[in-house]
Amino acid sequence: MGSRFKSKYRDLRDTNLTGSILQDNIRVDSDLGKVYWVLLKRRVSENQEAGCFSTGKKYRTVTINGITCPEHHVIWVWETGKWPDELDHINGDSLDNRFVNLREATTSQNIYNKKKERRNRSGYKWVYWDTQRDKYRAEIYRGEKSVHCTFHDSAQEAYEAACATAKLLDGNFYNPN
């Protein structure tokens, strides 16, 4: 399983959570990206939404037979019949679990699709103010390594340069936001 859930979740491919067990316990609305209970349980009514927020995460989880799974992985299994290694939310919204918004990805590809960091003050993804040069720095990292670094007079110019490089590097996982 991808590194995102490795520490908290076991490798779901090795569990006894098969498609038939899922179908016995839940119903999935792939168009809405929601999971609902079908079995009446203590404190759970039929057709009640099954997912809940995982502590400290931006994802919803579902616990079935004592096994906690990311909700978007459950939806993926429901549609494809297999557990994924790692999934990416195409639009970057980790709560949008519609099947059309999910795709298998590597950890690196998942990172390419991430949004601008909150603490970024330039207003643009990949663009930072360089105080030593008094210019905007367009810089893209892959892992610990900088793969693109150029300097520009405006944040907009730096952003355009970074976008051109990111399109080439990231392919279908390119996300300018």
C-alpha atoms as a PDB file:
ATOM      1  CA  MET A   1       0.000   0.000   0.000  1.00  0.00           C
ATOM      2  CA  GLY A   2       1.187   3.550  -0.622  1.00  0.00           C
ATOM      3  CA  SER A   3       3.197   5.343   2.015  1.00  0.00           C
ATOM      4  CA  ARG A   4       0.363   7.699   2.919  1.00  0.00           C
ATOM      5  CA  PHE A   5      -1.529   4.993   4.861  1.00  0.00           C
ATOM      6  CA  LYS A   6       1.312   2.580   5.616  1.00  0.00           C
ATOM      7  CA  SER A   7       1.814   3.567   9.258  1.00  0.00           C
ATOM      8  CA  LYS A   8      -1.816   3.636  10.381  1.00  0.00           C
ATOM      9  CA  TYR A   9      -3.501   1.141   8.055  1.00  0.00           C
ATOM     10  CA  ARG A  10      -2.369  -2.390   7.368  1.00  0.00           C
ATOM     11  CA  ASP A  11      -1.900  -3.473   3.820  1.00  0.00           C
ATOM     12  CA  LEU A  12      -5.538  -3.911   2.875  1.00  0.00           C
ATOM     13  CA  ARG A  13      -4.681  -6.351   0.107  1.00  0.00           C
ATOM     14  CA  ASP A  14      -3.719  -8.854   2.816  1.00  0.00           C
ATOM     15  CA  THR A  15      -6.970  -8.563   4.764  1.00  0.00           C
ATOM     16  CA  ASN A  16     -10.041 -10.709   4.564  1.00  0.00           C
ATOM     17  CA  LEU A  17     -12.035  -7.726   3.263  1.00  0.00           C
ATOM     18  CA  THR A  18     -13.200  -9.190  -0.014  1.00  0.00           C
ATOM     19  CA  GLY A  19     -15.729  -7.738  -2.404  1.00  0.00           C
ATOM     20  CA  SER A  20     -18.463  -9.994  -1.013  1.00  0.00           C
ATOM     21  CA  ILE A  21     -17.784  -8.916   2.595  1.00  0.00           C
ATOM     22  CA  LEU A  22     -17.920  -5.299   1.498  1.00  0.00           C
ATOM     23  CA  GLN A  23     -21.190  -5.920  -0.357  1.00  0.00           C
ATOM     24  CA  ASP A  24     -22.666  -7.610   2.728  1.00  0.00           C
ATOM     25  CA  ASN A  25     -21.857  -4.595   4.934  1.00  0.00           C
ATOM     26  CA  ILE A  26     -21.963  -1.482   2.783  1.00  0.00           C
ATOM     27  CA  ARG A  27     -23.472   0.126  -0.275  1.00  0.00           C
ATOM     28  CA  VAL A  28     -21.451   2.566  -2.361  1.00  0.00           C
ATOM     29  CA  ASP A  29     -22.767   5.481  -4.368  1.00  0.00           C
ATOM     30  CA  SER A  30     -19.806   6.048  -6.704  1.00  0.00           C
ATOM     31  CA  ASP A  31     -21.414   9.085  -8.326  1.00  0.00           C
ATOM     32  CA  LEU A  32     -21.585  10.869  -4.970  1.00  0.00           C
ATOM     33  CA  GLY A  33     -18.461   9.276  -3.478  1.00  0.00           C
ATOM     34  CA  LYS A  34     -20.346   8.059  -0.402  1.00  0.00           C
ATOM     35  CA  VAL A  35     -20.430   4.777   1.516  1.00  0.00           C
ATOM     36  CA  TYR A  36     -23.561   3.652   3.395  1.00  0.00           C
ATOM     37  CA  TRP A  37     -24.304   0.810   5.810  1.00  0.00           C
ATOM     38  CA  VAL A  38     -26.687  -1.910   4.616  1.00  0.00           C
ATOM     39  CA  LEU A  39     -26.662  -4.055   7.782  1.00  0.00           C
ATOM     40  CA  LEU A  40     -28.455  -2.846  10.865  1.00  0.00           C
ATOM     41  CA  LYS A  41     -25.992  -2.718  13.748  1.00  0.00           C
ATOM     42  CA  ARG A  42     -26.039  -1.371  17.239  1.00  0.00           C
ATOM     43  CA  ARG A  43     -26.167   2.457  17.038  1.00  0.00           C
ATOM     44  CA  VAL A  44     -26.169   2.294  13.222  1.00  0.00           C
ATOM     45  CA  SER A  45     -29.268   2.525  11.112  1.00  0.00           C
ATOM     46  CA  GLU A  46     -29.697   1.173   7.614  1.00  0.00           C
ATOM     47  CA  ASN A  47     -28.566   3.588   4.860  1.00  0.00           C
ATOM     48  CA  GLN A  48     -26.625   5.720   7.360  1.00  0.00           C
ATOM     49  CA  GLU A  49     -23.414   7.122   5.916  1.00  0.00           C
ATOM     50  CA  ALA A  50     -20.551   4.815   6.938  1.00  0.00           C
ATOM     51  CA  GLY A  51     -17.494   7.049   6.627  1.00  0.00           C
ATOM     52  CA  CYS A  52     -16.059   9.317   9.303  1.00  0.00           C
ATOM     53  CA  PHE A  53     -13.056  11.619   9.572  1.00  0.00           C
ATOM     54  CA  SER A  54      -9.826  10.029  10.689  1.00  0.00           C
ATOM     55  CA  THR A  55      -8.114  11.924  13.501  1.00  0.00           C
ATOM     56  CA  GLY A  56      -5.570  14.361  12.120  1.00  0.00           C
ATOM     57  CA  LYS A  57      -6.213  13.408   8.494  1.00  0.00           C
ATOM     58  CA  LYS A  58      -8.015  15.138   5.657  1.00  0.00           C
ATOM     59  CA  TYR A  59      -9.572  11.851   4.594  1.00  0.00           C
ATOM     60  CA  ARG A  60     -12.656   9.912   5.562  1.00  0.00           C
ATOM     61  CA  THR A  61     -12.296   6.330   6.773  1.00  0.00           C
ATOM     62  CA  VAL A  62     -14.626   3.347   7.112  1.00  0.00           C
ATOM     63  CA  THR A  63     -14.201   0.561   9.674  1.00  0.00           C
ATOM     64  CA  ILE A  64     -15.534  -2.825   8.543  1.00  0.00           C
ATOM     65  CA  ASN A  65     -15.041  -5.976  10.644  1.00  0.00           C
ATOM     66  CA  GLY A  66     -12.505  -4.103  12.788  1.00  0.00           C
ATOM     67  CA  ILE A  67     -10.396  -3.027   9.795  1.00  0.00           C
ATOM     68  CA  THR A  68     -10.109   0.705   9.140  1.00  0.00           C
ATOM     69  CA  CYS A  69      -9.835   1.668   5.485  1.00  0.00           C
ATOM     70  CA  PRO A  70      -9.622   4.996   3.676  1.00  0.00           C
ATOM     71  CA  GLU A  71     -13.088   5.616   2.238  1.00  0.00           C
ATOM     72  CA  HIS A  72     -11.758   6.377  -1.241  1.00  0.00           C
ATOM     73  CA  HIS A  73      -9.960   3.001  -1.275  1.00  0.00           C
ATOM     74  CA  VAL A  74     -13.220   1.235  -0.393  1.00  0.00           C
ATOM     75  CA  ILE A  75     -14.944   3.012  -3.284  1.00  0.00           C
ATOM     76  CA  TRP A  76     -12.097   2.009  -5.603  1.00  0.00           C
ATOM     77  CA  VAL A  77     -12.402  -1.664  -4.562  1.00  0.00           C
ATOM     78  CA  TRP A  78     -16.172  -1.516  -4.988  1.00  0.00           C
ATOM     79  CA  GLU A  79     -15.745  -0.326  -8.594  1.00  0.00           C
ATOM     80  CA  THR A  80     -12.633  -2.225  -9.707  1.00  0.00           C
ATOM     81  CA  GLY A  81     -12.559  -5.311  -7.475  1.00  0.00           C
ATOM     82  CA  LYS A  82      -8.965  -4.748  -6.323  1.00  0.00           C
ATOM     83  CA  TRP A  83      -7.199  -2.855  -3.569  1.00  0.00           C
ATOM     84  CA  PRO A  84      -4.979  -0.050  -4.906  1.00  0.00           C
ATOM     85  CA  ASP A  85      -1.446   0.715  -3.760  1.00  0.00           C
ATOM     86  CA  GLU A  86      -2.145   4.451  -3.671  1.00  0.00           C
ATOM     87  CA  LEU A  87      -4.862   6.709  -5.034  1.00  0.00           C
ATOM     88  CA  ASP A  88      -4.858  10.324  -6.137  1.00  0.00           C
ATOM     89  CA  HIS A  89      -7.822  12.694  -6.007  1.00  0.00           C
ATOM     90  CA  ILE A  90      -7.679  14.282  -9.478  1.00  0.00           C
ATOM     91  CA  ASN A  91      -9.152  17.621  -8.404  1.00  0.00           C
ATOM     92  CA  GLY A  92      -7.005  17.734  -5.257  1.00  0.00           C
ATOM     93  CA  ASP A  93     -10.024  17.637  -2.905  1.00  0.00           C
ATOM     94  CA  SER A  94      -9.412  14.745  -0.506  1.00  0.00           C
ATOM     95  CA  LEU A  95     -13.091  14.698   0.468  1.00  0.00           C
ATOM     96  CA  ASP A  96     -14.334  14.309  -3.110  1.00  0.00           C
ATOM     97  CA  ASN A  97     -14.451  10.508  -3.294  1.00  0.00           C
ATOM     98  CA  ARG A  98     -16.467  10.188  -6.492  1.00  0.00           C
ATOM     99  CA  PHE A  99     -15.016   7.333  -8.529  1.00  0.00           C
ATOM    100  CA  VAL A 100     -14.447   9.643 -11.546  1.00  0.00           C
ATOM    101  CA  ASN A 101     -12.199  11.791  -9.285  1.00  0.00           C
ATOM    102  CA  LEU A 102      -9.944   8.876  -8.279  1.00  0.00           C
ATOM    103  CA  ARG A 103      -6.965   7.396 -10.098  1.00  0.00           C
ATOM    104  CA  GLU A 104      -4.151   5.045  -9.186  1.00  0.00           C
ATOM    105  CA  ALA A 105      -0.873   6.856  -8.667  1.00  0.00           C
ATOM    106  CA  THR A 106       2.588   6.453  -7.273  1.00  0.00           C
ATOM    107  CA  THR A 107       3.558   8.441  -4.195  1.00  0.00           C
ATOM    108  CA  SER A 108       5.513  10.835  -6.429  1.00  0.00           C
ATOM    109  CA  GLN A 109       2.594  11.375  -8.795  1.00  0.00           C
ATOM    110  CA  ASN A 110       0.321  12.036  -5.846  1.00  0.00           C
ATOM    111  CA  ILE A 111       2.696  14.747  -4.635  1.00  0.00           C
ATOM    112  CA  TYR A 112       2.790  16.389  -8.092  1.00  0.00           C
ATOM    113  CA  ASN A 113      -0.945  16.958  -7.806  1.00  0.00           C
ATOM    114  CA  LYS A 114      -0.787  18.735  -4.445  1.00  0.00           C
ATOM    115  CA  LYS A 115      -1.951  22.321  -4.061  1.00  0.00           C
ATOM    116  CA  LYS A 116       0.009  25.442  -3.201  1.00  0.00           C
ATOM    117  CA  GLU A 117       1.252  25.343   0.368  1.00  0.00           C
ATOM    118  CA  ARG A 118      -0.668  27.504   2.860  1.00  0.00           C
ATOM    119  CA  ARG A 119       2.398  29.395   4.011  1.00  0.00           C
ATOM    120  CA  ASN A 120       3.344  30.383   0.458  1.00  0.00           C
ATOM    121  CA  ARG A 121       3.315  34.198   0.428  1.00  0.00           C
ATOM    122  CA  SER A 122       3.852  34.792  -3.293  1.00  0.00           C
ATOM    123  CA  GLY A 123       0.337  33.646  -4.123  1.00  0.00           C
ATOM    124  CA  TYR A 124       1.662  31.136  -6.670  1.00  0.00           C
ATOM    125  CA  LYS A 125       2.573  27.488  -6.409  1.00  0.00           C
ATOM    126  CA  TRP A 126       6.356  26.912  -6.837  1.00  0.00           C
ATOM    127  CA  VAL A 127       7.148  30.676  -6.509  1.00  0.00           C
ATOM    128  CA  TYR A 128       9.114  32.181  -3.613  1.00  0.00           C
ATOM    129  CA  TRP A 129      10.746  35.542  -2.903  1.00  0.00           C
ATOM    130  CA  ASP A 130      14.551  35.332  -2.868  1.00  0.00           C
ATOM    131  CA  THR A 131      15.835  38.072  -0.538  1.00  0.00           C
ATOM    132  CA  GLN A 132      19.476  37.648  -1.597  1.00  0.00           C
ATOM    133  CA  ARG A 133      18.701  38.380  -5.258  1.00  0.00           C
ATOM    134  CA  ASP A 134      15.615  40.592  -4.761  1.00  0.00           C
ATOM    135  CA  LYS A 135      13.808  38.467  -7.321  1.00  0.00           C
ATOM    136  CA  TYR A 136      11.118  35.828  -7.430  1.00  0.00           C
ATOM    137  CA  ARG A 137      12.444  32.296  -7.543  1.00  0.00           C
ATOM    138  CA  ALA A 138      10.544  29.620  -9.477  1.00  0.00           C
ATOM    139  CA  GLU A 139      11.604  26.305  -7.997  1.00  0.00           C
ATOM    140  CA  ILE A 140      10.256  22.783  -8.359  1.00  0.00           C
ATOM    141  CA  TYR A 141      11.444  19.923  -6.190  1.00  0.00           C
ATOM    142  CA  ARG A 142      11.211  16.211  -6.772  1.00  0.00           C
ATOM    143  CA  GLY A 143      11.933  14.620  -3.447  1.00  0.00           C
ATOM    144  CA  GLU A 144      14.823  16.468  -1.841  1.00  0.00           C
ATOM    145  CA  LYS A 145      16.238  17.598  -5.173  1.00  0.00           C
ATOM    146  CA  SER A 146      15.544  20.880  -6.983  1.00  0.00           C
ATOM    147  CA  VAL A 147      14.856  20.075 -10.648  1.00  0.00           C
ATOM    148  CA  HIS A 148      13.982  23.603 -11.798  1.00  0.00           C
ATOM    149  CA  CYS A 149      15.197  26.940 -10.432  1.00  0.00           C
ATOM    150  CA  THR A 150      14.990  30.270 -12.275  1.00  0.00           C
ATOM    151  CA  PHE A 151      14.773  33.904 -11.138  1.00  0.00           C
ATOM    152  CA  HIS A 152      12.323  36.528 -12.371  1.00  0.00           C
ATOM    153  CA  ASP A 153      11.300  40.139 -11.808  1.00  0.00           C
ATOM    154  CA  SER A 154       7.637  39.312 -11.134  1.00  0.00           C
ATOM    155  CA  ALA A 155       5.825  36.508  -9.384  1.00  0.00           C
ATOM    156  CA  GLN A 156       3.664  36.003 -12.493  1.00  0.00           C
ATOM    157  CA  GLU A 157       6.721  35.470 -14.731  1.00  0.00           C
ATOM    158  CA  ALA A 158       8.184  33.006 -12.235  1.00  0.00           C
ATOM    159  CA  TYR A 159       4.895  31.139 -12.052  1.00  0.00           C
ATOM    160  CA  GLU A 160       4.608  30.865 -15.842  1.00  0.00           C
ATOM    161  CA  ALA A 161       8.150  29.481 -16.051  1.00  0.00           C
ATOM    162  CA  ALA A 162       7.436  26.964 -13.290  1.00  0.00           C
ATOM    163  CA  CYS A 163       4.160  25.893 -14.946  1.00  0.00           C
ATOM    164  CA  ALA A 164       5.900  25.223 -18.266  1.00  0.00           C
ATOM    165  CA  THR A 165       8.430  22.975 -16.543  1.00  0.00           C
ATOM    166  CA  ALA A 166       5.852  21.257 -14.320  1.00  0.00           C
ATOM    167  CA  LYS A 167       3.708  20.372 -17.359  1.00  0.00           C
ATOM    168  CA  LEU A 168       6.666  18.558 -18.880  1.00  0.00           C
ATOM    169  CA  LEU A 169       7.638  16.830 -15.634  1.00  0.00           C
ATOM    170  CA  ASP A 170       4.225  15.846 -14.315  1.00  0.00           C
ATOM    171  CA  GLY A 171       2.251  14.867 -17.430  1.00  0.00           C
ATOM    172  CA  ASN A 172      -1.322  13.902 -16.514  1.00  0.00           C
ATOM    173  CA  PHE A 173      -0.654  14.715 -12.867  1.00  0.00           C
ATOM    174  CA  TYR A 174       0.148  18.374 -13.611  1.00  0.00           C
ATOM    175  CA  ASN A 175      -1.836  20.652 -11.316  1.00  0.00           C
ATOM    176  CA  PRO A 176      -1.163  24.397 -11.594  1.00  0.00           C
ATOM    177  CA  ASN A 177      -3.194  25.218  -8.464  1.00  0.00           C
END
